[in-house]
Amino acid sequence: MEENDPLSRNYMTKFARFMARYPLAPWVAVATGLFLFAISGLRDYWFRYESLGWAYVFGHPALMWKEYFQPESIPYLSQLFLYPWQFKLFGYQPFGFLALSVGMAVIATVISFRTLQKMGVPFVALVIALLFTASALFGIETLSWEPTNGFQNYYVITLMFGTLWSLDTYRRSGRPKILILGLFLYTIALAFSQFRSFLLPIPIILYLLFSKWGKSSTRHLLIVVCTALALGAFAPALVWGRTFSEQGLSAFPVFQIIAAGFGNVGASFAALDQWGPPPALYSILGFSLISGSLIDWWKNRTSKIGSLIGYLALVAIGNALVMQVMVRFTGSEPMVYSNTHRFLTFTTIFTFPLIGLIGQGLFTRRFPKTIQVLFALFLAGLIIMQTFQARLAIAARAQETGQIKQFYVGLKNAVSTLGEGAVLQTIAVAPRFTIDPFTNNQFGRTEYGIAGFYNMNADNLYLTHASAESIEILRERGWGLDKLFVVTFSKQSVNDISASARALMRNGAEFSLTKSPLRTQFDPSVSRAEPLIVTDLNLPAYQPFALSLRAKITPRDAEVKSATVPIWWQPQGSEQWLERWKTELTLPADGIWHSYTVAIMPDEGVEIEALKFGDIREVVELEIDDISARYDSVSVP
C-alpha cells in the first residue's frame, strides 16, 4: 500500500489520535502480556481446605455466628458479610471465585492508578508502576491457593484509593458530598477489612498531612476524624485471644521489627527469593530505597513530585512496620516475607509508584544516556525476575490446590455417600501428598469441609486416623460398623477399603508368620546381634493386633542376666525402620523357651510388610519361633 494512500493515512490518523487520547494503552497491553505469562504456570486451581470449611460455615447461619463471635475470631468478622453470598453463587466451582478475584484486581488497579495520576504521578512513573504491578501484585494474590484472599485484598485497596480520590477531589472542589463519600468509603474499608484495617489509616492520614489545603482547620478536623475511626476499628482487636491481651510492649523486639519492615520493602520490589538471599540484604535494599527517597523529598519538598516521593516512601515503610507489629501481636516473630507473599500487597502498591517516580527523575533530568540506559535495563530486569517468580509461585500453589482437589474428588468417587452420619478413617500411603488435606485452621473443624462436600451435618461426621479412635466414637454414638468408612489416599488414588476393615473388626483373624525357628547371636565385630527380619507379611496395618511368639535367650557371657529385644514393624512401601514403629520386650537370659504376647499399635499405612527383631547389644544368642498375629473382633452396637 502506498504511503500517500488515503486509506493508509486515515488509519494512521486514527491510531495517532487513539495514542494521544490513551497513551497508556500499549503499556497496558504489555502489562497484560506479563500477567498472562505469569498465570501460564497455572495447571490446576481449586480450593484450599479452609475454603471448603468456610463453605459449610457460611451455609449454616447459626454455626456461622457461633464460630465467628469469639474473641479470637473478631478480626475475621468481616467475612460474615463478604463471603456467604459468594459461596451461595459459586458453591464448589472455584472458577467463579477466581474470576471475581481477577475482576476485583482489575478494578483496584484502575482506581489506584487513576488516583495516583490525579495526585500528580507523571506518565513514565505510572508506566513503571503498572509493569511492576502486573508482574507481581496482580499476578500472585489473585491466584492464591486461598481463592478469597485476592478478592479481600483488592476490595480493600479499591476502597482505600476511593477514599484518597474523594479527599483529593474535595480538596480541589470543596464539594461536601465528595467528602461524605470519602469518609463513607473509609469507614466501610475499616469495618470490612479484617486485620487490614491496621494498614488503612497511614496512607489516608499522611495524605492529609502532605497535601495543601485552603483551610488548615478542615485538614486538622479530618485528621482527628480519620484517626478516631481507625481507633474505633482497632478496639475489637484488643480482645483478640492471647494476642493483644497478653502481649506487652516489653515483648516487642524493636530492632527486629524495624529490620523486618525495611526488609519487606526491599522484598516487595526485588525478586531474589530463588537465590535464597539473607534477610539482611532485603533490609539493606529497603533502607536504601526509603532513605534515598526521603533525602530526595527533603531537598525538593516544595515541589509536587518531591512531596509525592516523600508521601509514598513514608506510607510504604509505615505499612511495612505496622504489618510487623501486627505479626508480633499474634505471637509470631517479625520476618521478611517472600516477594510473592500476600502480606506485601499493601506495601507493593506504594513502592511500585515510588520506584516509578525515581525512574521518572532519572529519565527526565540531565543524566548521561549511559546511566539512563543502565537504569532502564535494571528496571526491566527486576520486572522480568518478578514475572518469572510469580509464575513459579503460581505453579507451586496450583499444584498444592490440585492435590486437594485430587483428594476430594477421588474421595467422592471412592465413597459416593456418607449417609446421615459417619466415622471417616483416612490412611496416607506412598507416594504421599506434599500437603496435608486435613490441617486444622481457625475457621472451624476440618470436618466442615468434608461435611459440606457431602451435604451432611458436620456434627455427625468424625475424621480419624486410627482404628482405636474410630471404635471409641462408634461406641459413644451407639453406631454400628456400617457407619465406619476407611479410605487410603496417595498422589495416585483414593481407595475405599471399608468392607475389608469392617470384616476384620467384626470377625477378627489370626495369621501364622513363621514356619521354622529363627536364630541370631552376638557378633563381636559389630558389637551386636544381627536382627531377625520376617518379610512378605501383608498384615492389616489399620487395626491393633497381638503379636505372639516363643523366644529363648542363651547368654554367652555369665554376667548377662537379661536382654532387651526391640520389635519393629514396617509399613508396605517403606524402606526405613523408624522409631515410632518400635516397641521393646525384655527377656530373661536363662536359655529356656518362654511365650510372650506384645500389643502392636500400627498407625501408618495399609499393610505391614515386615517385622524386625533386633538390634540386641547384649552378648547372647536369640532364638524365636511360633510367631503369629491375632486381630480380636470389635464389639460395637
XYZ file of C-alpha atoms in Angstrom:
637
model
C 0.000 0.000 0.000
C 1.448 3.391 -0.982
C 2.346 5.843 1.797
C 0.091 8.527 0.248
C -2.865 6.142 0.076
C -5.861 7.945 1.693
C -6.944 4.760 3.473
C -3.479 4.304 4.967
C -3.355 7.944 6.086
C -6.813 7.542 7.644
C -5.711 4.547 9.723
C -2.534 6.320 10.789
C -4.501 9.373 11.813
C -6.933 7.296 13.881
C -4.068 5.445 15.516
C -2.292 8.706 16.359
C -5.493 10.107 17.881
C -6.009 6.920 19.894
C -2.451 7.038 21.228
C -2.820 10.725 22.073
C -6.023 10.020 23.964
C -4.889 6.764 25.593
C -1.093 6.918 25.928
C -1.089 4.104 28.491
C -2.817 1.683 26.087
C 0.327 -0.036 24.686
C 1.772 -0.355 28.182
C -1.468 -1.870 29.400
C -1.073 -4.423 26.603
C 2.491 -5.182 27.752
C 1.312 -5.480 31.368
C -1.441 -7.843 30.272
C 1.148 -9.958 28.481
C 3.273 -10.136 31.642
C 0.247 -11.210 33.651
C -0.777 -13.862 31.116
C 2.758 -15.245 31.108
C 2.717 -15.408 34.923
C -0.535 -17.342 35.033
C 0.688 -19.728 32.365
C 2.162 -21.596 35.321
C -1.374 -22.378 36.444
C -2.092 -26.063 35.836
C -4.942 -26.644 38.225
C -6.904 -24.357 40.501
C -9.178 -25.426 43.280
C -9.988 -24.784 46.919
C -7.695 -24.913 49.865
C -9.244 -26.848 52.751
C -10.059 -23.572 54.556
C -12.431 -22.532 51.791
C -14.219 -25.867 51.974
C -14.730 -25.260 55.679
C -15.961 -21.736 55.031
C -18.479 -23.008 52.523
C -20.048 -25.172 55.208
C -19.958 -22.477 57.908
C -21.484 -19.835 55.659
C -24.254 -22.229 54.693
C -25.320 -22.611 58.339
C -26.198 -19.211 59.888
C -26.386 -20.472 63.485
C -22.954 -22.071 63.192
C -21.622 -19.002 61.414
C -22.426 -16.742 64.366
C -21.185 -19.319 66.871
C -17.826 -19.746 65.134
C -17.107 -16.091 64.467
C -18.378 -14.289 67.545
C -15.455 -15.352 69.683
C -12.565 -13.139 70.812
C -10.015 -14.944 68.655
C -12.282 -14.630 65.607
C -13.020 -10.908 65.848
C -10.561 -9.893 63.076
C -12.439 -12.243 60.752
C -15.956 -10.930 61.362
C -15.881 -9.078 58.045
C -16.038 -12.452 56.309
C -19.594 -12.867 57.604
C -20.635 -10.105 55.242
C -18.255 -10.725 52.357
C -18.235 -14.409 51.554
C -21.616 -16.092 52.210
C -23.100 -14.628 49.050
C -20.027 -15.717 47.050
C -20.340 -19.321 48.211
C -24.073 -19.164 47.559
C -23.357 -18.087 43.983
C -20.433 -20.371 43.147
C -20.698 -23.302 45.565
C -17.814 -25.672 44.828
C -16.909 -24.131 41.457
C -13.622 -22.314 42.127
C -13.546 -20.627 38.719
C -16.223 -18.224 39.943
C -14.057 -17.119 42.852
C -11.057 -16.814 40.553
C -12.994 -14.657 38.077
C -14.353 -12.487 40.895
C -10.878 -12.042 42.361
C -9.326 -11.127 38.997
C -12.188 -8.723 38.309
C -11.698 -7.062 41.685
C -7.963 -6.782 40.964
C -8.664 -5.008 37.665
C -10.986 -2.553 39.404
C -8.451 -1.938 42.182
C -5.635 -1.401 39.675
C -7.644 1.072 37.598
C -8.819 3.072 40.624
C -5.397 3.146 42.254
C -3.673 4.309 39.064
C -6.331 6.905 38.287
C -5.970 8.228 41.838
C -2.174 8.344 41.614
C -2.468 10.115 38.267
C -4.890 12.629 39.788
C -2.485 13.213 42.671
C 0.234 14.144 40.180
C 2.202 10.965 39.433
C 3.545 11.531 35.878
C 3.232 9.252 32.858
C 6.628 7.498 32.949
C 6.248 6.717 36.660
C 2.790 5.258 36.033
C 4.156 3.036 33.266
C 6.903 1.665 35.524
C 4.453 1.107 38.384
C 1.986 -0.594 36.041
C 4.576 -3.073 34.763
C 5.683 -3.896 38.314
C 2.070 -4.334 39.366
C 1.286 -6.710 36.518
C 4.356 -8.812 37.232
C 3.824 -9.256 40.976
C 0.848 -7.778 42.820
C -1.732 -8.509 40.139
C -0.407 -11.927 39.256
C 0.082 -13.530 42.658
C -2.655 -12.518 45.037
C -5.498 -13.123 42.606
C -4.309 -16.690 42.105
C -3.518 -17.519 45.706
C -4.284 -21.033 46.881
C -6.951 -19.457 49.096
C -9.402 -18.111 46.483
C -10.937 -15.466 48.735
C -7.644 -13.752 49.633
C -7.266 -11.921 46.350
C -10.790 -10.539 46.440
C -10.363 -9.401 50.035
C -7.088 -7.574 49.399
C -8.290 -5.856 46.266
C -11.614 -4.646 47.523
C -9.790 -3.021 50.469
C -7.321 -1.387 48.048
C -10.272 -0.188 45.970
C -11.942 1.395 49.000
C -8.658 2.907 50.201
C -7.860 4.572 46.889
C -11.501 5.543 46.508
C -11.121 7.396 49.806
C -7.922 9.083 48.597
C -9.609 10.055 45.327
C -12.578 11.546 47.212
C -10.370 13.521 49.603
C -8.240 14.818 46.736
C -11.350 15.825 44.782
C -12.842 17.561 47.834
C -9.571 19.396 48.419
C -9.747 20.797 44.902
C -13.508 21.409 44.567
C -14.770 21.810 48.118
C -17.931 19.782 47.408
C -19.295 18.353 50.704
C -20.906 15.334 49.002
C -17.500 14.153 47.808
C -16.140 14.454 51.348
C -19.067 12.454 52.740
C -18.431 9.769 50.098
C -14.768 9.615 51.062
C -15.497 9.234 54.781
C -18.115 6.602 53.992
C -15.645 4.565 51.911
C -13.030 4.919 54.644
C -15.473 3.700 57.307
C -16.564 0.746 55.166
C -12.951 -0.155 54.492
C -12.120 -0.127 58.215
C -15.177 -2.186 59.118
C -14.788 -4.809 56.396
C -11.033 -5.216 56.031
C -10.274 -7.899 58.624
C -6.823 -7.185 60.145
C -6.048 -4.988 57.120
C -7.771 -2.121 58.961
C -4.398 -1.519 60.650
C -2.900 -0.599 57.289
C -5.545 1.902 56.168
C -5.001 4.974 58.388
C -1.360 5.579 57.398
C -1.944 6.349 53.678
C -5.054 8.427 54.479
C -3.622 10.481 57.349
C -0.266 11.015 55.614
C -2.137 12.259 52.547
C -3.900 14.833 54.725
C -0.534 15.913 56.150
C 1.258 16.138 52.793
C -1.448 17.804 50.715
C -2.088 21.539 50.633
C -5.483 22.679 51.898
C -7.134 26.074 51.729
C -8.220 25.845 55.363
C -5.856 24.109 57.735
C -8.695 23.712 60.230
C -10.516 21.403 57.778
C -7.440 19.262 57.382
C -6.918 19.074 61.149
C -10.542 18.084 61.683
C -10.300 15.356 59.045
C -7.116 14.018 60.681
C -8.928 13.802 64.014
C -11.981 12.126 62.445
C -9.954 9.577 60.460
C -7.787 8.775 63.493
C -10.871 8.318 65.706
C -12.485 5.988 63.155
C -9.296 3.961 62.955
C -9.070 3.632 66.746
C -12.692 2.509 66.786
C -11.845 -0.199 64.257
C -8.842 -1.287 66.321
C -10.809 -1.600 69.564
C -12.187 -5.139 68.946
C -8.666 -6.394 68.345
C -7.787 -5.610 71.966
C -9.667 -8.766 72.949
C -8.237 -10.907 70.157
C -7.498 -14.055 72.142
C -3.988 -14.356 73.557
C -2.501 -11.878 71.162
C -3.388 -8.302 72.027
C -4.493 -9.006 75.575
C -1.382 -10.904 76.641
C 1.402 -9.273 74.638
C 3.205 -6.390 76.354
C 5.391 -3.661 74.953
C 8.384 -5.314 76.623
C 7.820 -8.339 74.359
C 8.379 -6.293 71.211
C 11.837 -6.624 69.654
C 12.028 -3.109 68.229
C 15.185 -3.675 66.211
C 13.802 -6.856 64.629
C 10.561 -5.098 63.724
C 12.420 -2.209 62.083
C 14.809 -4.539 60.225
C 11.931 -6.717 59.026
C 9.962 -3.629 57.994
C 12.748 -2.382 55.743
C 13.323 -5.970 54.600
C 9.748 -6.279 53.391
C 10.059 -3.007 51.499
C 13.096 -4.484 49.763
C 11.353 -7.813 49.149
C 8.390 -6.014 47.608
C 10.373 -4.945 44.530
C 13.436 -7.244 44.474
C 12.517 -10.781 43.375
C 15.574 -12.579 44.692
C 13.884 -15.432 46.565
C 15.026 -18.139 44.177
C 18.653 -17.411 45.119
C 17.932 -17.595 48.847
C 19.462 -14.246 49.889
C 19.804 -13.424 53.603
C 17.043 -11.200 55.039
C 19.693 -8.560 55.758
C 20.108 -7.993 52.005
C 16.414 -7.164 51.645
C 16.693 -4.840 54.652
C 19.605 -3.017 53.006
C 17.687 -2.667 49.733
C 14.583 -1.414 51.523
C 16.558 1.038 53.671
C 18.377 2.349 50.588
C 15.117 2.948 48.732
C 13.358 4.651 51.658
C 16.316 6.726 52.893
C 17.184 7.826 49.352
C 13.554 8.767 48.696
C 13.290 10.751 51.944
C 16.523 12.641 51.157
C 15.161 13.473 47.704
C 11.869 14.604 49.273
C 13.629 16.847 51.774
C 15.649 18.517 49.043
C 12.595 19.002 46.810
C 9.806 19.192 49.419
C 8.340 22.333 47.884
C 7.672 20.599 44.545
C 4.738 18.305 43.787
C 6.970 15.399 42.727
C 9.102 15.788 45.842
C 6.008 15.674 48.058
C 4.729 12.573 46.246
C 8.072 10.802 46.756
C 8.039 11.616 50.454
C 4.418 10.547 50.796
C 4.878 7.182 49.033
C 8.119 6.413 50.905
C 6.587 7.080 54.334
C 3.436 5.092 53.520
C 5.472 2.133 52.233
C 7.713 1.894 55.295
C 4.835 2.787 57.626
C 2.652 -0.045 56.375
C 5.593 -2.469 56.412
C 6.350 -1.628 60.050
C 2.712 -1.817 61.130
C 2.440 -5.246 59.485
C 5.366 -6.454 61.602
C 3.772 -5.062 64.761
C 0.594 -6.977 63.879
C 2.593 -10.144 63.285
C 4.232 -9.739 66.695
C 0.841 -9.203 68.341
C -0.264 -12.571 67.005
C 2.630 -14.203 68.813
C 4.841 -14.705 65.745
C 8.324 -13.383 65.156
C 8.951 -10.439 62.789
C 10.161 -11.733 59.456
C 10.890 -10.815 55.846
C 8.299 -12.368 53.559
C 8.694 -13.874 50.138
C 8.377 -11.488 47.223
C 5.108 -13.221 46.308
C 3.562 -13.231 49.797
C 0.109 -11.687 50.173
C 1.184 -9.671 53.255
C 3.285 -7.437 50.987
C 0.270 -6.270 48.964
C -0.199 -3.054 50.938
C 3.493 -2.278 50.644
C 3.956 -3.031 46.953
C 1.004 -0.843 45.953
C 3.114 2.134 47.159
C 6.684 1.010 46.472
C 5.942 0.442 42.769
C 4.884 4.063 42.036
C 7.746 5.221 44.273
C 10.230 3.376 42.069
C 8.391 4.819 39.091
C 8.921 8.368 40.356
C 12.622 7.682 40.907
C 12.831 6.319 37.369
C 10.953 9.326 36.049
C 13.550 11.586 37.644
C 16.450 9.699 36.097
C 14.854 9.764 32.660
C 13.866 13.435 32.682
C 16.840 15.025 34.410
C 20.130 15.621 32.676
C 21.803 12.326 33.433
C 24.184 10.725 30.920
C 22.428 8.453 28.449
C 24.535 5.528 29.641
C 23.163 5.843 33.174
C 19.609 6.125 31.876
C 20.004 3.034 29.704
C 21.560 1.045 32.539
C 18.750 2.069 34.897
C 16.145 1.118 32.295
C 17.796 -2.293 31.927
C 17.875 -2.622 35.719
C 14.137 -1.927 35.960
C 13.418 -4.312 33.100
C 15.451 -6.997 34.886
C 13.516 -6.508 38.117
C 10.189 -6.728 36.277
C 11.214 -9.856 34.364
C 12.506 -11.544 37.532
C 9.250 -10.763 39.331
C 7.235 -12.144 36.435
C 9.146 -15.425 36.412
C 8.996 -15.698 40.192
C 5.250 -15.045 40.082
C 4.867 -17.797 37.504
C 6.800 -20.262 39.669
C 4.819 -19.345 42.778
C 1.501 -19.699 40.951
C 2.525 -23.089 39.596
C 3.587 -24.265 43.075
C 0.357 -23.128 44.699
C -1.734 -24.549 41.896
C -0.001 -27.890 42.355
C -0.900 -27.895 46.045
C -4.528 -26.938 45.496
C -4.579 -29.525 42.722
C -3.660 -32.177 45.274
C -6.543 -31.053 47.487
C -8.885 -31.315 44.519
C -7.476 -34.730 43.640
C -8.162 -35.966 47.167
C -11.710 -34.655 47.487
C -12.781 -35.691 44.009
C -11.142 -39.097 44.492
C -12.841 -39.430 47.885
C -16.249 -38.719 46.363
C -15.612 -41.273 43.618
C -14.469 -43.916 46.116
C -17.207 -43.236 48.689
C -20.258 -41.775 46.984
C -22.156 -41.075 50.216
C -21.513 -40.975 53.953
C -25.171 -41.145 54.830
C -26.500 -39.032 57.689
C -23.575 -39.860 59.978
C -20.168 -41.471 59.643
C -16.709 -42.039 61.073
C -14.231 -41.467 58.258
C -10.846 -43.054 58.928
C -8.164 -41.966 56.466
C -4.801 -43.615 55.856
C -1.997 -41.839 53.991
C 0.165 -44.115 51.845
C 3.061 -43.630 49.443
C 3.509 -41.723 47.235
C 2.290 -39.147 49.732
C 0.762 -35.733 49.161
C 3.109 -32.837 49.809
C 0.290 -31.051 51.627
C -1.998 -32.296 54.385
C -5.667 -32.056 53.322
C -6.748 -32.181 56.974
C -4.761 -29.350 58.534
C -6.740 -27.582 61.258
C -7.333 -23.850 60.961
C -9.104 -21.042 62.772
C -12.195 -21.276 60.575
C -13.785 -24.304 62.195
C -13.182 -28.041 62.368
C -11.673 -29.956 59.476
C -14.877 -31.978 59.263
C -16.696 -28.888 57.986
C -15.108 -29.136 54.560
C -15.928 -32.820 54.133
C -19.449 -32.357 55.531
C -20.159 -29.539 53.102
C -18.774 -31.589 50.237
C -21.123 -34.470 51.143
C -24.032 -32.177 52.037
C -24.369 -33.600 55.547
C -24.410 -32.355 59.136
C -20.844 -31.851 60.394
C -21.948 -32.738 63.931
C -22.482 -36.294 62.672
C -19.115 -36.604 60.947
C -15.868 -37.624 62.636
C -12.462 -37.677 60.974
C -9.946 -40.148 62.454
C -6.591 -41.684 61.575
C -6.581 -44.762 63.842
C -8.985 -47.643 64.494
C -8.906 -47.235 68.265
C -10.250 -43.700 67.937
C -12.843 -44.797 65.361
C -14.133 -47.608 67.597
C -14.374 -45.285 70.592
C -16.524 -42.832 68.603
C -18.758 -45.616 67.282
C -19.395 -46.764 70.828
C -20.083 -43.253 72.104
C -22.600 -42.587 69.340
C -24.143 -46.055 69.529
C -23.342 -46.695 65.854
C -22.576 -49.994 64.177
C -19.673 -50.804 61.897
C -21.771 -49.773 58.890
C -21.044 -46.166 59.928
C -17.289 -46.724 59.613
C -15.592 -45.766 56.345
C -11.885 -46.475 55.858
C -10.071 -44.988 52.866
C -6.470 -44.821 51.756
C -5.139 -41.865 49.792
C -1.981 -41.048 47.885
C -0.915 -38.981 44.894
C -2.077 -41.859 42.708
C -5.574 -42.629 44.023
C -8.114 -42.727 46.833
C -9.352 -46.251 47.658
C -12.218 -47.465 49.789
C -11.185 -50.433 51.978
C -14.199 -50.177 54.289
C -15.514 -53.672 53.517
C -12.284 -55.476 54.468
C -11.762 -53.256 57.521
C -15.294 -53.930 58.777
C -14.917 -57.683 58.191
C -11.665 -57.745 60.169
C -13.221 -55.821 63.051
C -16.384 -57.899 63.013
C -14.815 -61.367 62.779
C -11.208 -60.974 63.876
C -8.385 -63.011 62.307
C -5.157 -64.815 63.114
C -2.064 -65.141 60.934
C 0.894 -67.527 61.374
C 4.092 -65.713 60.390
C 6.891 -68.313 60.706
C 7.334 -71.953 59.696
C 10.711 -72.633 61.315
C 12.748 -71.176 64.199
C 14.857 -68.042 63.667
C 18.273 -67.687 65.274
C 20.910 -64.968 65.740
C 23.781 -64.351 68.129
C 26.101 -61.586 69.254
C 28.806 -60.705 66.726
C 31.874 -59.104 68.354
C 32.925 -57.493 65.063
C 29.839 -55.271 65.010
C 29.108 -55.315 68.784
C 25.561 -56.550 68.321
C 23.469 -59.450 67.119
C 22.262 -59.231 63.558
C 18.498 -58.549 63.550
C 15.944 -61.184 62.552
C 13.602 -59.965 59.807
C 10.327 -61.590 58.740
C 9.079 -60.273 55.371
C 6.152 -60.609 52.947
C 3.623 -60.462 55.792
C 0.827 -58.277 54.319
C -0.745 -57.793 57.745
C -3.518 -55.178 58.058
C -1.960 -52.016 59.499
C -5.180 -50.148 60.252
C -6.072 -52.097 63.394
C -4.101 -53.052 66.555
C -3.121 -56.697 66.943
C -1.490 -59.053 69.445
C 1.890 -60.390 68.355
C 2.574 -63.792 69.974
C 5.887 -65.642 69.899
C 8.152 -68.100 71.691
C 11.643 -66.897 72.452
C 14.801 -68.189 74.148
C 17.804 -66.123 75.241
C 21.019 -68.042 75.859
C 23.783 -65.980 77.490
C 27.305 -66.087 76.030
C 28.601 -64.076 78.960
C 27.989 -65.254 82.529
C 27.284 -61.695 83.690
C 24.308 -61.219 81.294
C 21.024 -61.883 83.107
C 18.566 -60.418 80.580
C 18.377 -58.839 77.133
C 16.181 -56.180 75.548
C 14.780 -57.114 72.143
C 13.443 -54.207 70.045
C 10.495 -55.226 67.838
C 9.967 -53.096 64.749
C 7.136 -53.095 62.249
C 7.415 -51.642 58.769
C 4.515 -50.428 56.547
C 4.362 -51.508 52.935
C 6.293 -49.244 50.592
C 8.781 -48.060 53.224
C 12.469 -48.955 53.307
C 13.148 -47.483 56.749
C 12.690 -48.628 60.328
C 11.520 -45.555 62.228
C 11.500 -45.114 65.992
C 7.736 -44.593 66.087
C 7.322 -48.097 64.603
C 9.079 -49.803 67.509
C 8.269 -51.456 70.814
C 10.572 -53.354 73.161
C 10.481 -56.679 75.013
C 12.836 -57.573 77.885
C 13.628 -61.312 78.129
C 15.467 -63.337 80.797
C 18.782 -64.783 79.635
C 18.186 -68.267 81.096
C 18.343 -70.484 77.995
C 14.689 -71.540 78.440
C 11.847 -71.102 75.933
C 9.192 -68.586 77.050
C 5.924 -67.483 75.443
C 5.163 -63.759 75.027
C 2.386 -61.566 73.699
C 3.051 -57.965 72.667
C 0.444 -55.370 71.657
C 1.322 -53.746 68.333
C -0.391 -50.418 67.616
C 0.279 -49.604 63.949
C -0.652 -46.077 62.969
C 0.520 -45.780 59.382
C -0.019 -47.470 56.034
C -2.463 -50.136 54.886
C -0.372 -53.251 55.334
C 2.619 -54.267 57.451
C 5.264 -55.624 55.121
C 7.876 -56.810 57.637
C 8.779 -57.325 61.288
C 12.295 -56.968 62.680
C 13.620 -58.361 65.947
C 16.898 -56.592 66.887
C 19.308 -54.876 67.405
C 20.447 -56.735 70.550
C 23.553 -55.282 72.220
C 23.961 -57.939 74.946
C 26.318 -60.902 74.436
C 23.601 -63.534 73.923
C 22.058 -65.902 71.411
C 18.411 -65.275 70.443
C 16.005 -67.871 69.074
C 12.394 -67.096 68.061
C 9.632 -69.453 66.927
C 5.852 -69.687 66.511
C 5.315 -66.021 65.589
C 1.656 -65.168 64.970
C -0.575 -62.090 64.767
C -4.065 -62.108 66.256
C -6.702 -59.469 65.479
C -9.540 -59.538 68.002
C -13.103 -58.852 66.946
C -14.525 -55.483 67.938
C -17.714 -55.145 69.979
C -19.857 -52.213 68.844
C -23.651 -51.748 68.858
